[in-house]
mmCIF file of C-alpha atoms in Angstrom:
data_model
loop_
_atom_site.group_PDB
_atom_site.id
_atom_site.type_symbol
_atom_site.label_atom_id
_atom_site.label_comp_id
_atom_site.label_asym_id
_atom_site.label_seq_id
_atom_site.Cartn_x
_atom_site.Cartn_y
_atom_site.Cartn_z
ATOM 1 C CA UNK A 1 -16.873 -15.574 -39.205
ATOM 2 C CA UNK A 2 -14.813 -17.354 -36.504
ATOM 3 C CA UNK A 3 -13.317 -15.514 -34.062
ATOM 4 C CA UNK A 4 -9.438 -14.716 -34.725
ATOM 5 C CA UNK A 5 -7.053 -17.476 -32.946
ATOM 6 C CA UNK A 6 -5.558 -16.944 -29.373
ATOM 7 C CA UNK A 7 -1.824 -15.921 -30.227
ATOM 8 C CA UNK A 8 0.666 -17.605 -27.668
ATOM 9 C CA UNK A 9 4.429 -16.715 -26.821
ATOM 10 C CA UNK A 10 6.995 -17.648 -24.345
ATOM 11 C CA UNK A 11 8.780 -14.908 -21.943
ATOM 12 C CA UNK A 12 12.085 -16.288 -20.629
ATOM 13 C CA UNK A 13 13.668 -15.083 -17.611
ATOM 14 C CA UNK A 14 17.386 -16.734 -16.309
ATOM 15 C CA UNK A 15 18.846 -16.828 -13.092
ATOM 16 C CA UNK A 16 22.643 -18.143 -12.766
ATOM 17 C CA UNK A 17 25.029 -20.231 -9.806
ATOM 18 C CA UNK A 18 28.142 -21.777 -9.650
ATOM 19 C CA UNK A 19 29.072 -25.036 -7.798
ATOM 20 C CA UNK A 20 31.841 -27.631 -7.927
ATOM 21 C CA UNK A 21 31.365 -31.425 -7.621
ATOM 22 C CA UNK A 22 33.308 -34.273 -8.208
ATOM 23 C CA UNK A 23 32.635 -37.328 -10.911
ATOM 24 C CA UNK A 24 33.490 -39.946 -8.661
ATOM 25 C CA UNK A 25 31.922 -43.548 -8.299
ATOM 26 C CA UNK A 26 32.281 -45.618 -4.716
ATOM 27 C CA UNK A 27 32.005 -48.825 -6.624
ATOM 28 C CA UNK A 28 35.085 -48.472 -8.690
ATOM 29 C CA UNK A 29 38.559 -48.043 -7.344
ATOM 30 C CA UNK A 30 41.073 -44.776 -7.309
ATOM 31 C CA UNK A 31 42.159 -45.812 -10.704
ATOM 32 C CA UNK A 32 39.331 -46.423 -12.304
ATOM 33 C CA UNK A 33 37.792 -43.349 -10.894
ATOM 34 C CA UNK A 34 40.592 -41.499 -12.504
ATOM 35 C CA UNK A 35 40.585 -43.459 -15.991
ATOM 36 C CA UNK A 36 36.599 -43.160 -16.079
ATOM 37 C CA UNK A 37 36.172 -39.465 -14.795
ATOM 38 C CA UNK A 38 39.571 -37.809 -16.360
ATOM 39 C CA UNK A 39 40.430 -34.337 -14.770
ATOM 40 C CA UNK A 40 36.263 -34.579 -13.121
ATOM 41 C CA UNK A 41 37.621 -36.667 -10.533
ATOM 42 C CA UNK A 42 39.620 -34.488 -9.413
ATOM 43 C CA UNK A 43 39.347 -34.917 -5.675
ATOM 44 C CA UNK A 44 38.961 -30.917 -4.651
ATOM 45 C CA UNK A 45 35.863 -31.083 -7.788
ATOM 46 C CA UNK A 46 35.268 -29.046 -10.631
ATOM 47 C CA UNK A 47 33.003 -26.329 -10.875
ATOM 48 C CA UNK A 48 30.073 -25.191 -13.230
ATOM 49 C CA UNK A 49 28.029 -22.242 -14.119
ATOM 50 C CA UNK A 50 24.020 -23.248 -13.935
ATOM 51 C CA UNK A 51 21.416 -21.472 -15.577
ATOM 52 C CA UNK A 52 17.874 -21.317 -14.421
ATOM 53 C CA UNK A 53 15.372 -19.924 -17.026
ATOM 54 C CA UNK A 54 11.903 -19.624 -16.182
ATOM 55 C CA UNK A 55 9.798 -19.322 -19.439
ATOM 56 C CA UNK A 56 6.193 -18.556 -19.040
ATOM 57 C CA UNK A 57 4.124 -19.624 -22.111
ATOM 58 C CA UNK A 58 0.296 -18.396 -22.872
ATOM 59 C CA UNK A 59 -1.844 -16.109 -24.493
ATOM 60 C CA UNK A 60 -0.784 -12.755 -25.246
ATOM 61 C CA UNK A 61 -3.236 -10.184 -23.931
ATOM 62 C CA UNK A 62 -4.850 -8.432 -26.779
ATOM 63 C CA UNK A 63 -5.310 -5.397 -24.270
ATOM 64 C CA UNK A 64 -1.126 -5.025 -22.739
ATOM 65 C CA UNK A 65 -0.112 -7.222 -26.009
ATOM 66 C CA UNK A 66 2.173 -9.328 -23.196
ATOM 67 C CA UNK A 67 1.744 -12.663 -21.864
ATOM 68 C CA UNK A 68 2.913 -11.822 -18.352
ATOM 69 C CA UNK A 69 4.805 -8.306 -17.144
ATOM 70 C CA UNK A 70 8.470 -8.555 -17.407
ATOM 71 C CA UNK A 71 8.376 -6.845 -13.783
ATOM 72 C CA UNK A 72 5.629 -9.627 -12.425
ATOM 73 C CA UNK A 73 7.816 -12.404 -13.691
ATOM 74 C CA UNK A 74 10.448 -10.881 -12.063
ATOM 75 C CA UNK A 75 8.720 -10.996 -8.772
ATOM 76 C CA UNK A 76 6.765 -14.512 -8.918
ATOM 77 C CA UNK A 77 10.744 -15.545 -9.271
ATOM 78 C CA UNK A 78 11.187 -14.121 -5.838
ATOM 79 C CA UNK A 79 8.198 -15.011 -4.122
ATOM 80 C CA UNK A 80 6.292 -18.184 -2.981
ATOM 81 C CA UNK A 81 3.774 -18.154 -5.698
ATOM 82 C CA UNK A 82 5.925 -20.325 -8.343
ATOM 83 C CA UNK A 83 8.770 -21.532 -6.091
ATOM 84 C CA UNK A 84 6.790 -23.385 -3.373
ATOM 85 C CA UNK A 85 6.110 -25.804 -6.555
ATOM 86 C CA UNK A 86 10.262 -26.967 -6.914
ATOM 87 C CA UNK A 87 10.624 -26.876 -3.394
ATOM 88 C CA UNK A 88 8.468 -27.140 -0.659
ATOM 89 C CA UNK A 89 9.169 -24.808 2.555
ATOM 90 C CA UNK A 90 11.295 -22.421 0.688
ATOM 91 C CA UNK A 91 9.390 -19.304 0.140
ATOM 92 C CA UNK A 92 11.791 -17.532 -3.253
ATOM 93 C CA UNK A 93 14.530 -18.548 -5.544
ATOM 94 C CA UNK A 94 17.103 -16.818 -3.335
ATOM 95 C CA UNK A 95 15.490 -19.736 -1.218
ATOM 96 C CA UNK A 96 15.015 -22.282 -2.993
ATOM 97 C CA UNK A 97 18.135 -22.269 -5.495
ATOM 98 C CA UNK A 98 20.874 -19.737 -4.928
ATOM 99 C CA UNK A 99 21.067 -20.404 -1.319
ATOM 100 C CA UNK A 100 21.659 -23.968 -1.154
ATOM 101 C CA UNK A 101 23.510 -24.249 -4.109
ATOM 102 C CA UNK A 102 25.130 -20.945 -5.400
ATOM 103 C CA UNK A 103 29.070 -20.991 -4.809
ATOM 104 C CA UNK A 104 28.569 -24.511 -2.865
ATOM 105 C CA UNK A 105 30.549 -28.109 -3.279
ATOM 106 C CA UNK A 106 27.109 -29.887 -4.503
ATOM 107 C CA UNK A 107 28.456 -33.343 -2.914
ATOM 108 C CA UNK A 108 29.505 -31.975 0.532
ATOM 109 C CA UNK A 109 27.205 -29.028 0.981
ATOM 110 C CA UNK A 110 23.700 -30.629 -0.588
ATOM 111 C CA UNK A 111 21.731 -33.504 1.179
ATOM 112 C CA UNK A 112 20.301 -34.384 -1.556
ATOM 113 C CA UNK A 113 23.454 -34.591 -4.148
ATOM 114 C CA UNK A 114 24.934 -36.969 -1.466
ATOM 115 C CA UNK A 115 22.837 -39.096 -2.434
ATOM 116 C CA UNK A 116 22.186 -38.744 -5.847
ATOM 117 C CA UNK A 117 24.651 -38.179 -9.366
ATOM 118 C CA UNK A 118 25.258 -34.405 -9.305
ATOM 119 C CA UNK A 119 24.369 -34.134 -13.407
ATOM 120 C CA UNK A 120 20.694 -34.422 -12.293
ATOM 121 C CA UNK A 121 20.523 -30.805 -10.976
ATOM 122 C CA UNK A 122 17.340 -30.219 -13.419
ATOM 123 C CA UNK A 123 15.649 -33.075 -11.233
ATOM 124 C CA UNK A 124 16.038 -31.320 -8.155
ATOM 125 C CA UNK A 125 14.974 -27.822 -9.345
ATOM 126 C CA UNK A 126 11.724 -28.900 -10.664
ATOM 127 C CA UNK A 127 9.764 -29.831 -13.785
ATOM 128 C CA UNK A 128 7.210 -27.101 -15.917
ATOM 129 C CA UNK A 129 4.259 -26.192 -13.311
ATOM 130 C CA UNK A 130 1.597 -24.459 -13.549
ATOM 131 C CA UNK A 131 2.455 -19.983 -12.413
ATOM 132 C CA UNK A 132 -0.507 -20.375 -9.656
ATOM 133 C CA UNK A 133 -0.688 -16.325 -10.197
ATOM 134 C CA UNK A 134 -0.350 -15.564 -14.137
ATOM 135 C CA UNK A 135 -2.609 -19.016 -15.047
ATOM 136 C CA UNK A 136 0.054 -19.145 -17.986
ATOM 137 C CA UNK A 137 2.173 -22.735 -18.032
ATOM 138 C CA UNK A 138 5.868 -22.147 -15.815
#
């Protein structure tokens, strides 16, 4: 008799910010700005609420019956161990997220949205990794 298949779930943990930015496009004029971007264009921004969620997805241990600890999730999210993989040099999410971008104007406050459409937040923060600590996918 084969042995009985590995049973997988997902554990989902969110973090939240805020920041404002502004829709606004160098190429077109005031107007067309305005007639493009509506009430986004507005030139002190508009704000959002973000939502990180870290989902870890593997095997659930037939021993604890949990794919990772609620409480060890809780602290990869804070440490280097998952967040060295969105951005390099920052050492936690407090680090690597909420600092530079909780409560902050995204186009006057972030290098990187300076340069880039402020809607592509998700390809700043990262893409699914690998949890270097839990072997289970991030």
């Amino acid at each position: 008799m084969a042995p009985p298949a590995a049973r997988l779930a997902r554990l989902s943990r969110t973090a939240s910010f805020s920041a404002c930015h502004r829709l606004h496009s160098k190429s077109l004029s005031d107007e067309e700005n305005l007639k493009l971007f509506g009430k986004c264009n507005n030139p002190n921004g508009h704000g959002h609420n973000y939502k990180v969620i870290v989902t870890v997805r593997g095997e659930i241990d037939p021993v604890s019956g949990m794919v990772i600890n609620l409480t060890d999730l809780k602290e990869y999210m804070q440490t280097a161990a998952w967040c060295m993989l969105l951005e390099p040099g920052h050492f936690s999410l407090q680090q690597a997220i909420m600092e530079p971008l909780d409560h902050k104007n995204l186009d006057k406050d972030v290098p990187y949205f300076a340069e880039h459409h402020r809607e592509r937040c998700s390809v700043h923060l990262g893409k699914p990794q690998e949890a270097p600590a839990c072997g289970n996918a991030l």
